[in-house]
Amino acid sequence: MNNDQKFDEVNFMKQRTATQAFKISEEINDILHDKESGCYKPWQFSTYKVERDTLKTTYEEIVLWGSQEAMIRPGFKIGVREIVIPNLFSKINGVHEDIKQYREEISQLLEQENVLFFKKFPLYKKRYKKAESKAYFNTLNLNGELERSRLLSSDSWRYKTLNPVLQEKIADLIIEFCHIPYFWKHRNFKTKVRLPLINRIMDIALMFINRDERDEKMMKISTFVVLNNLDKELIEILKSFDYPMKVPKIIIYNNNKGKHMSYADALTLMFMNALGIDIMIFNPAGASDIENFVKEEYYDIHRLEEYRNNLPYRKNGIIYRLSHK
């Protein structure tokens, strides 16, 4: 270490003296807002790493727990710099015989805070540019693996406005998802991405040499491109999530009038679920959507009394026309 480095280290390690008022304030906060007290300050745990514990519930509990704060739900825990969010991931096939009751139950969930509501797939219409896949290759280390530090410092990193701990969690999850977790039913899902020229040539060659390896590689690139370009409103519900309080929700009412669920849709839902968000998919006709992509042990499937095709969502007798709430 040279003299300049020693000088810098000494100067930047100076002690900061706390005022008496600050010390008293901290002591009061420690008493009033202890982790076990259940009385928390707004954003008290914003710098904690979030983990999720997806609850296994009955259909009746979806509205019950869906309207409760995270700290009221079973399984809520606060550890050392880590907080566990009990969340929901439910697929509801069919409807009640009483359609009014069915719509009222959905309306109760939609009336909660911080809800995104979608009436069809795809969730977002996106076209990914060549630069998006190029960012994947630029983020790889010498071993061909994604690296957190490279991801966070990349010019293509879109999540710089989030707090650093949440950025690190997102980066770690992107890396984890790019390893193709075992919850996927197959290892050859992909979305439409444009590759740089040299990578297109290599892709064509690999298709003839080892198709399985090529399919997995394209799934990894697709995963990176989708997760590195999440829509702004998804980021907004993450930013507004005060962990012990109301859990944000993504609610989908799929009456099969739009297109089928895509890999990008399923990937987005699994990723948001991993960040503690509630996911509910209502399908009056009982058709498959998330079932085509994700193994069924990773979410709940509830089957109601009967199936109804092309049933629109209505609220208070009026067709609910908003695509988001």
mmCIF file of C-alpha atoms in Angstrom:
data_model
loop_
_atom_site.group_PDB
_atom_site.id
_atom_site.type_symbol
_atom_site.label_atom_id
_atom_site.label_comp_id
_atom_site.label_asym_id
_atom_site.label_seq_id
_atom_site.Cartn_x
_atom_site.Cartn_y
_atom_site.Cartn_z
ATOM 1 C CA MET A 1 0.000 0.000 0.000
ATOM 2 C CA ASN A 2 1.503 3.359 -1.007
ATOM 3 C CA ASN A 3 1.350 6.564 1.052
ATOM 4 C CA ASP A 4 -1.590 7.987 -0.913
ATOM 5 C CA GLN A 5 -3.633 4.868 -0.222
ATOM 6 C CA LYS A 6 -2.764 4.996 3.497
ATOM 7 C CA PHE A 7 -3.760 8.669 3.592
ATOM 8 C CA ASP A 8 -7.081 7.982 1.910
ATOM 9 C CA GLU A 9 -7.849 5.094 4.253
ATOM 10 C CA VAL A 10 -7.094 7.137 7.364
ATOM 11 C CA ASN A 11 -9.226 10.045 6.173
ATOM 12 C CA PHE A 12 -12.212 7.924 5.215
ATOM 13 C CA MET A 13 -12.187 5.909 8.451
ATOM 14 C CA LYS A 14 -12.703 8.901 10.748
ATOM 15 C CA GLN A 15 -15.127 8.318 13.604
ATOM 16 C CA ARG A 16 -18.498 10.085 13.473
ATOM 17 C CA THR A 17 -19.719 11.321 16.839
ATOM 18 C CA ALA A 18 -23.404 10.784 17.618
ATOM 19 C CA THR A 19 -25.273 13.612 19.340
ATOM 20 C CA GLN A 20 -27.071 12.988 22.640
ATOM 21 C CA ALA A 21 -30.453 13.494 20.948
ATOM 22 C CA PHE A 22 -29.546 10.922 18.308
ATOM 23 C CA LYS A 23 -28.556 8.384 20.984
ATOM 24 C CA ILE A 24 -31.809 8.901 22.886
ATOM 25 C CA SER A 25 -33.826 8.598 19.670
ATOM 26 C CA GLU A 26 -32.098 5.332 18.797
ATOM 27 C CA GLU A 27 -32.714 3.920 22.282
ATOM 28 C CA ILE A 28 -36.429 4.762 22.080
ATOM 29 C CA ASN A 29 -36.669 3.241 18.598
ATOM 30 C CA ASP A 30 -34.972 0.072 19.820
ATOM 31 C CA ILE A 31 -37.616 -0.280 22.525
ATOM 32 C CA LEU A 32 -40.713 0.735 20.539
ATOM 33 C CA HIS A 33 -39.809 -0.844 17.212
ATOM 34 C CA ASP A 34 -38.087 -4.055 18.243
ATOM 35 C CA LYS A 35 -38.247 -6.853 15.645
ATOM 36 C CA GLU A 36 -40.577 -8.871 17.876
ATOM 37 C CA SER A 37 -42.818 -5.956 18.847
ATOM 38 C CA GLY A 38 -45.043 -5.950 15.761
ATOM 39 C CA CYS A 39 -44.889 -2.169 15.879
ATOM 40 C CA TYR A 40 -42.668 -1.144 13.015
ATOM 41 C CA LYS A 41 -41.596 2.179 11.587
ATOM 42 C CA PRO A 42 -42.300 2.820 7.911
ATOM 43 C CA TRP A 43 -39.466 1.298 5.855
ATOM 44 C CA GLN A 44 -37.746 -0.063 8.961
ATOM 45 C CA PHE A 45 -36.622 -3.150 7.027
ATOM 46 C CA SER A 46 -35.980 -1.572 3.624
ATOM 47 C CA THR A 47 -32.315 -2.586 3.774
ATOM 48 C CA TYR A 48 -33.110 -6.196 4.695
ATOM 49 C CA LYS A 49 -32.741 -8.983 2.182
ATOM 50 C CA VAL A 50 -36.178 -10.336 1.282
ATOM 51 C CA GLU A 51 -36.948 -14.041 1.063
ATOM 52 C CA ARG A 52 -40.340 -15.518 0.314
ATOM 53 C CA ASP A 53 -42.241 -18.446 1.780
ATOM 54 C CA THR A 54 -45.099 -19.246 -0.593
ATOM 55 C CA LEU A 55 -48.054 -20.395 1.493
ATOM 56 C CA LYS A 56 -50.064 -23.531 0.719
ATOM 57 C CA THR A 57 -53.687 -22.521 1.228
ATOM 58 C CA THR A 58 -57.303 -23.402 0.558
ATOM 59 C CA TYR A 59 -59.275 -21.345 -1.951
ATOM 60 C CA GLU A 60 -61.185 -19.616 0.867
ATOM 61 C CA GLU A 61 -57.903 -18.419 2.372
ATOM 62 C CA ILE A 62 -56.877 -16.521 -0.770
ATOM 63 C CA VAL A 63 -59.141 -13.591 0.069
ATOM 64 C CA LEU A 64 -58.481 -13.996 3.812
ATOM 65 C CA TRP A 65 -54.684 -13.861 3.660
ATOM 66 C CA GLY A 66 -54.635 -11.787 0.481
ATOM 67 C CA SER A 67 -56.129 -8.880 2.394
ATOM 68 C CA GLN A 68 -53.749 -9.169 5.365
ATOM 69 C CA GLU A 69 -50.380 -7.530 5.938
ATOM 70 C CA ALA A 70 -47.315 -9.742 5.614
ATOM 71 C CA MET A 71 -46.618 -9.518 9.367
ATOM 72 C CA ILE A 72 -50.057 -11.039 10.114
ATOM 73 C CA ARG A 73 -49.582 -13.995 7.794
ATOM 74 C CA PRO A 74 -48.262 -17.355 9.027
ATOM 75 C CA GLY A 75 -44.548 -17.769 8.423
ATOM 76 C CA PHE A 76 -43.566 -14.091 8.671
ATOM 77 C CA LYS A 77 -40.064 -13.869 10.148
ATOM 78 C CA ILE A 78 -37.436 -11.226 10.744
ATOM 79 C CA GLY A 79 -33.881 -12.470 11.058
ATOM 80 C CA VAL A 80 -30.451 -10.905 10.972
ATOM 81 C CA ARG A 81 -30.650 -8.518 8.010
ATOM 82 C CA GLU A 82 -33.201 -10.839 6.388
ATOM 83 C CA ILE A 83 -37.001 -10.808 6.287
ATOM 84 C CA VAL A 84 -39.255 -13.688 5.189
ATOM 85 C CA ILE A 85 -42.467 -12.706 3.372
ATOM 86 C CA PRO A 86 -45.299 -15.283 3.329
ATOM 87 C CA ASN A 87 -46.873 -14.793 -0.100
ATOM 88 C CA LEU A 88 -49.475 -16.423 -2.323
ATOM 89 C CA PHE A 89 -49.216 -18.086 -5.719
ATOM 90 C CA SER A 90 -52.605 -19.437 -6.754
ATOM 91 C CA LYS A 91 -54.218 -20.629 -9.965
ATOM 92 C CA ILE A 92 -58.028 -20.697 -9.767
ATOM 93 C CA ASN A 93 -59.761 -22.818 -12.386
ATOM 94 C CA GLY A 94 -63.482 -22.415 -12.948
ATOM 95 C CA VAL A 95 -66.122 -20.301 -11.205
ATOM 96 C CA HIS A 96 -68.719 -20.597 -8.451
ATOM 97 C CA GLU A 97 -72.255 -21.532 -9.368
ATOM 98 C CA ASP A 98 -73.019 -18.075 -7.974
ATOM 99 C CA ILE A 99 -71.160 -15.828 -10.461
ATOM 100 C CA LYS A 100 -71.827 -12.771 -8.314
ATOM 101 C CA GLN A 101 -69.942 -14.336 -5.407
ATOM 102 C CA TYR A 102 -67.035 -15.216 -7.727
ATOM 103 C CA ARG A 103 -66.768 -11.639 -8.988
ATOM 104 C CA GLU A 104 -67.066 -10.200 -5.503
ATOM 105 C CA GLU A 105 -64.145 -12.326 -4.303
ATOM 106 C CA ILE A 106 -61.962 -11.074 -7.160
ATOM 107 C CA SER A 107 -63.112 -7.496 -6.461
ATOM 108 C CA GLN A 108 -62.044 -7.795 -2.813
ATOM 109 C CA LEU A 109 -58.518 -8.638 -3.954
ATOM 110 C CA LEU A 110 -58.471 -5.868 -6.559
ATOM 111 C CA GLU A 111 -59.427 -3.329 -3.901
ATOM 112 C CA GLN A 112 -56.220 -4.004 -1.964
ATOM 113 C CA GLU A 113 -53.249 -1.649 -2.139
ATOM 114 C CA ASN A 114 -50.611 -1.912 -4.821
ATOM 115 C CA VAL A 115 -52.341 -4.255 -7.277
ATOM 116 C CA LEU A 116 -51.610 -4.810 -10.955
ATOM 117 C CA PHE A 117 -54.553 -6.304 -12.870
ATOM 118 C CA PHE A 118 -54.257 -7.936 -16.295
ATOM 119 C CA LYS A 119 -57.108 -9.252 -18.421
ATOM 120 C CA LYS A 120 -55.126 -11.167 -21.012
ATOM 121 C CA PHE A 121 -51.763 -12.458 -22.153
ATOM 122 C CA PRO A 122 -49.156 -11.407 -22.957
ATOM 123 C CA LEU A 123 -48.722 -9.273 -19.858
ATOM 124 C CA TYR A 124 -46.525 -6.868 -21.835
ATOM 125 C CA LYS A 125 -45.893 -6.483 -25.542
ATOM 126 C CA LYS A 126 -42.153 -6.108 -25.928
ATOM 127 C CA ARG A 127 -39.658 -6.404 -28.733
ATOM 128 C CA TYR A 128 -36.120 -6.946 -27.541
ATOM 129 C CA LYS A 129 -33.289 -5.277 -29.409
ATOM 130 C CA LYS A 130 -29.963 -6.834 -30.299
ATOM 131 C CA ALA A 131 -28.307 -4.747 -27.590
ATOM 132 C CA GLU A 132 -30.313 -6.601 -24.932
ATOM 133 C CA SER A 133 -28.797 -9.979 -25.773
ATOM 134 C CA LYS A 134 -25.389 -8.356 -26.244
ATOM 135 C CA ALA A 135 -25.627 -7.179 -22.628
ATOM 136 C CA TYR A 136 -25.845 -10.842 -21.572
ATOM 137 C CA PHE A 137 -22.531 -11.718 -23.200
ATOM 138 C CA ASN A 138 -20.891 -8.550 -21.840
ATOM 139 C CA THR A 139 -21.841 -9.548 -18.306
ATOM 140 C CA LEU A 140 -20.236 -13.002 -18.414
ATOM 141 C CA ASN A 141 -16.956 -13.581 -16.605
ATOM 142 C CA LEU A 142 -14.012 -15.586 -17.970
ATOM 143 C CA ASN A 143 -15.725 -18.832 -16.949
ATOM 144 C CA GLY A 144 -18.801 -17.961 -18.983
ATOM 145 C CA GLU A 145 -20.914 -17.315 -15.858
ATOM 146 C CA LEU A 146 -22.944 -14.269 -14.900
ATOM 147 C CA GLU A 147 -21.369 -12.299 -12.081
ATOM 148 C CA ARG A 148 -23.189 -10.011 -9.640
ATOM 149 C CA SER A 149 -20.594 -7.220 -9.665
ATOM 150 C CA ARG A 150 -20.516 -7.140 -13.472
ATOM 151 C CA LEU A 151 -24.312 -7.074 -13.579
ATOM 152 C CA LEU A 152 -24.682 -4.241 -11.045
ATOM 153 C CA SER A 153 -22.025 -2.087 -12.720
ATOM 154 C CA SER A 154 -23.246 -2.757 -16.261
ATOM 155 C CA ASP A 155 -24.517 0.122 -18.387
ATOM 156 C CA SER A 156 -27.524 -2.082 -19.183
ATOM 157 C CA TRP A 157 -28.550 -2.406 -15.509
ATOM 158 C CA ARG A 158 -32.059 -0.891 -15.324
ATOM 159 C CA TYR A 159 -32.627 -1.012 -11.587
ATOM 160 C CA LYS A 160 -30.245 1.628 -10.282
ATOM 161 C CA THR A 161 -33.055 3.618 -8.603
ATOM 162 C CA LEU A 162 -33.838 0.753 -6.195
ATOM 163 C CA ASN A 163 -32.086 0.494 -2.846
ATOM 164 C CA PRO A 164 -28.739 -1.355 -3.042
ATOM 165 C CA VAL A 165 -29.883 -4.422 -1.075
ATOM 166 C CA LEU A 166 -32.877 -4.941 -3.381
ATOM 167 C CA GLN A 167 -30.625 -4.427 -6.415
ATOM 168 C CA GLU A 168 -28.330 -7.171 -5.121
ATOM 169 C CA LYS A 169 -31.307 -9.481 -4.516
ATOM 170 C CA ILE A 170 -32.568 -8.901 -8.066
ATOM 171 C CA ALA A 171 -29.091 -9.511 -9.496
ATOM 172 C CA ASP A 172 -28.738 -12.752 -7.496
ATOM 173 C CA LEU A 173 -32.164 -13.926 -8.682
ATOM 174 C CA ILE A 174 -31.357 -13.147 -12.320
ATOM 175 C CA ILE A 175 -28.216 -15.251 -11.986
ATOM 176 C CA GLU A 176 -30.193 -18.039 -10.270
ATOM 177 C CA PHE A 177 -32.899 -18.010 -12.933
ATOM 178 C CA CYS A 178 -30.282 -18.089 -15.692
ATOM 179 C CA HIS A 179 -29.087 -21.403 -14.243
ATOM 180 C CA ILE A 180 -32.544 -22.748 -15.231
ATOM 181 C CA PRO A 181 -34.113 -23.742 -11.886
ATOM 182 C CA TYR A 182 -35.777 -27.119 -11.615
ATOM 183 C CA PHE A 183 -39.296 -25.656 -11.261
ATOM 184 C CA TRP A 184 -39.510 -25.377 -15.085
ATOM 185 C CA LYS A 185 -41.210 -28.291 -16.823
ATOM 186 C CA HIS A 186 -38.770 -28.139 -19.735
ATOM 187 C CA ARG A 187 -35.338 -26.691 -20.419
ATOM 188 C CA ASN A 188 -35.963 -25.313 -23.896
ATOM 189 C CA PHE A 189 -38.335 -22.381 -23.283
ATOM 190 C CA LYS A 190 -37.354 -19.136 -24.933
ATOM 191 C CA THR A 191 -38.591 -15.791 -26.142
ATOM 192 C CA LYS A 192 -37.801 -13.962 -29.353
ATOM 193 C CA VAL A 193 -34.403 -12.283 -29.002
ATOM 194 C CA ARG A 194 -31.961 -10.957 -31.564
ATOM 195 C CA LEU A 195 -28.375 -12.138 -31.248
ATOM 196 C CA PRO A 196 -25.218 -10.303 -32.353
ATOM 197 C CA LEU A 197 -23.846 -11.655 -35.660
ATOM 198 C CA ILE A 198 -20.998 -13.717 -34.187
ATOM 199 C CA ASN A 199 -23.376 -15.317 -31.680
ATOM 200 C CA ARG A 200 -25.911 -16.105 -34.415
ATOM 201 C CA ILE A 201 -23.208 -17.968 -36.322
ATOM 202 C CA MET A 202 -22.199 -19.899 -33.190
ATOM 203 C CA ASP A 203 -25.871 -20.622 -32.455
ATOM 204 C CA ILE A 204 -26.423 -22.156 -35.882
ATOM 205 C CA ALA A 205 -23.300 -24.299 -35.525
ATOM 206 C CA LEU A 206 -24.318 -25.463 -32.047
ATOM 207 C CA MET A 207 -27.777 -26.416 -33.316
ATOM 208 C CA PHE A 208 -26.183 -29.112 -35.485
ATOM 209 C CA ILE A 209 -23.597 -30.220 -32.898
ATOM 210 C CA ASN A 210 -25.697 -30.352 -29.707
ATOM 211 C CA ARG A 211 -29.298 -29.201 -29.930
ATOM 212 C CA ASP A 212 -30.024 -29.682 -26.216
ATOM 213 C CA GLU A 213 -27.074 -27.496 -25.245
ATOM 214 C CA ARG A 214 -28.164 -24.911 -27.792
ATOM 215 C CA ASP A 215 -31.736 -24.889 -26.419
ATOM 216 C CA GLU A 216 -30.507 -24.387 -22.846
ATOM 217 C CA LYS A 217 -28.235 -21.560 -23.943
ATOM 218 C CA MET A 218 -31.106 -19.795 -25.706
ATOM 219 C CA MET A 219 -33.256 -20.245 -22.591
ATOM 220 C CA LYS A 220 -30.535 -18.608 -20.488
ATOM 221 C CA ILE A 221 -30.216 -15.673 -22.893
ATOM 222 C CA SER A 222 -34.010 -15.286 -23.078
ATOM 223 C CA THR A 223 -34.216 -15.367 -19.284
ATOM 224 C CA PHE A 224 -31.589 -12.671 -18.915
ATOM 225 C CA VAL A 225 -33.142 -10.411 -21.541
ATOM 226 C CA VAL A 226 -36.630 -10.604 -19.984
ATOM 227 C CA LEU A 227 -35.510 -10.156 -16.371
ATOM 228 C CA ASN A 228 -33.073 -7.368 -17.190
ATOM 229 C CA ASN A 229 -35.933 -5.423 -18.818
ATOM 230 C CA LEU A 230 -38.857 -5.678 -16.426
ATOM 231 C CA ASP A 231 -41.622 -3.173 -17.041
ATOM 232 C CA LYS A 232 -41.543 0.051 -15.050
ATOM 233 C CA GLU A 233 -44.787 -0.679 -13.191
ATOM 234 C CA LEU A 234 -43.336 -3.951 -11.862
ATOM 235 C CA ILE A 235 -40.384 -2.002 -10.480
ATOM 236 C CA GLU A 236 -42.778 0.524 -8.958
ATOM 237 C CA ILE A 237 -44.645 -2.100 -6.914
ATOM 238 C CA LEU A 238 -41.299 -3.409 -5.661
ATOM 239 C CA LYS A 239 -40.234 0.119 -4.673
ATOM 240 C CA SER A 240 -43.484 0.705 -2.782
ATOM 241 C CA PHE A 241 -43.357 -2.621 -0.909
ATOM 242 C CA ASP A 242 -42.847 -1.948 2.820
ATOM 243 C CA TYR A 243 -42.175 -5.572 3.733
ATOM 244 C CA PRO A 244 -44.208 -6.095 6.956
ATOM 245 C CA MET A 245 -47.215 -4.284 5.460
ATOM 246 C CA LYS A 246 -49.624 -5.052 2.580
ATOM 247 C CA VAL A 247 -48.140 -7.414 0.010
ATOM 248 C CA PRO A 248 -48.335 -6.153 -3.609
ATOM 249 C CA LYS A 249 -50.262 -8.340 -6.023
ATOM 250 C CA ILE A 250 -50.345 -9.342 -9.655
ATOM 251 C CA ILE A 251 -53.846 -10.556 -10.516
ATOM 252 C CA ILE A 252 -54.635 -12.040 -13.914
ATOM 253 C CA TYR A 253 -58.125 -12.718 -15.221
ATOM 254 C CA ASN A 254 -57.595 -15.001 -18.198
ATOM 255 C CA ASN A 255 -60.825 -15.803 -20.010
ATOM 256 C CA ASN A 256 -58.824 -17.077 -23.009
ATOM 257 C CA LYS A 257 -59.757 -14.206 -25.312
ATOM 258 C CA GLY A 258 -56.170 -13.086 -25.775
ATOM 259 C CA LYS A 259 -53.073 -15.031 -26.735
ATOM 260 C CA HIS A 260 -51.659 -17.916 -24.733
ATOM 261 C CA MET A 261 -49.297 -17.346 -21.827
ATOM 262 C CA SER A 262 -45.729 -16.993 -23.064
ATOM 263 C CA TYR A 263 -42.446 -18.003 -21.477
ATOM 264 C CA ALA A 264 -41.796 -14.316 -20.755
ATOM 265 C CA ASP A 265 -45.117 -14.147 -18.866
ATOM 266 C CA ALA A 266 -44.407 -17.255 -16.784
ATOM 267 C CA LEU A 267 -40.856 -16.089 -16.113
ATOM 268 C CA THR A 268 -42.025 -12.656 -14.972
ATOM 269 C CA LEU A 269 -44.579 -14.177 -12.587
ATOM 270 C CA MET A 270 -42.079 -16.631 -11.080
ATOM 271 C CA PHE A 271 -39.527 -13.849 -10.645
ATOM 272 C CA MET A 272 -41.982 -11.478 -8.937
ATOM 273 C CA ASN A 273 -43.159 -14.334 -6.713
ATOM 274 C CA ALA A 274 -39.533 -14.913 -5.679
ATOM 275 C CA LEU A 275 -39.406 -11.250 -4.576
ATOM 276 C CA GLY A 276 -42.391 -11.729 -2.251
ATOM 277 C CA ILE A 277 -45.234 -10.577 -4.521
ATOM 278 C CA ASP A 278 -48.644 -12.319 -4.457
ATOM 279 C CA ILE A 279 -49.688 -13.950 -7.747
ATOM 280 C CA MET A 280 -53.287 -14.951 -8.544
ATOM 281 C CA ILE A 281 -54.437 -16.300 -11.910
ATOM 282 C CA PHE A 282 -58.200 -16.651 -12.421
ATOM 283 C CA ASN A 283 -59.247 -18.788 -15.380
ATOM 284 C CA PRO A 284 -63.052 -19.245 -15.605
ATOM 285 C CA ALA A 285 -62.747 -21.873 -18.350
ATOM 286 C CA GLY A 286 -60.186 -23.920 -16.419
ATOM 287 C CA ALA A 287 -57.713 -23.823 -19.319
ATOM 288 C CA SER A 288 -53.994 -24.356 -18.772
ATOM 289 C CA ASP A 289 -51.620 -21.386 -18.698
ATOM 290 C CA ILE A 290 -49.005 -21.426 -15.917
ATOM 291 C CA GLU A 291 -49.384 -25.246 -15.856
ATOM 292 C CA ASN A 292 -47.692 -25.423 -19.258
ATOM 293 C CA PHE A 293 -44.469 -23.986 -17.856
ATOM 294 C CA VAL A 294 -44.104 -24.559 -14.106
ATOM 295 C CA LYS A 295 -44.337 -27.789 -12.114
ATOM 296 C CA GLU A 296 -47.523 -27.797 -10.076
ATOM 297 C CA GLU A 297 -45.884 -28.242 -6.664
ATOM 298 C CA TYR A 298 -44.681 -24.617 -6.832
ATOM 299 C CA TYR A 299 -48.138 -23.041 -6.659
ATOM 300 C CA ASP A 300 -51.674 -23.917 -5.576
ATOM 301 C CA ILE A 301 -54.368 -25.010 -8.027
ATOM 302 C CA HIS A 302 -57.959 -24.511 -6.886
ATOM 303 C CA ARG A 303 -60.889 -25.939 -8.846
ATOM 304 C CA LEU A 304 -64.299 -24.346 -8.411
ATOM 305 C CA GLU A 305 -67.723 -25.819 -9.168
ATOM 306 C CA GLU A 306 -68.059 -25.220 -12.896
ATOM 307 C CA TYR A 307 -66.265 -23.916 -15.986
ATOM 308 C CA ARG A 308 -67.418 -20.930 -18.029
ATOM 309 C CA ASN A 309 -65.963 -19.952 -21.408
ATOM 310 C CA ASN A 310 -65.429 -16.300 -22.396
ATOM 311 C CA LEU A 311 -66.805 -14.959 -19.116
ATOM 312 C CA PRO A 312 -65.893 -11.234 -18.833
ATOM 313 C CA TYR A 313 -64.910 -9.764 -15.503
ATOM 314 C CA ARG A 314 -67.624 -7.437 -14.201
ATOM 315 C CA LYS A 315 -67.601 -5.181 -11.196
ATOM 316 C CA ASN A 316 -70.873 -3.904 -9.731
ATOM 317 C CA GLY A 317 -72.677 -4.927 -12.915
ATOM 318 C CA ILE A 318 -70.250 -3.070 -15.211
ATOM 319 C CA ILE A 319 -67.604 -4.762 -17.355
ATOM 320 C CA TYR A 320 -64.228 -3.986 -15.833
ATOM 321 C CA ARG A 321 -62.391 -2.466 -18.788
ATOM 322 C CA LEU A 322 -59.140 -1.291 -17.206
ATOM 323 C CA SER A 323 -56.120 -3.380 -18.109
ATOM 324 C CA HIS A 324 -54.314 -2.428 -14.912
ATOM 325 C CA LYS A 325 -55.236 -1.135 -11.531
#
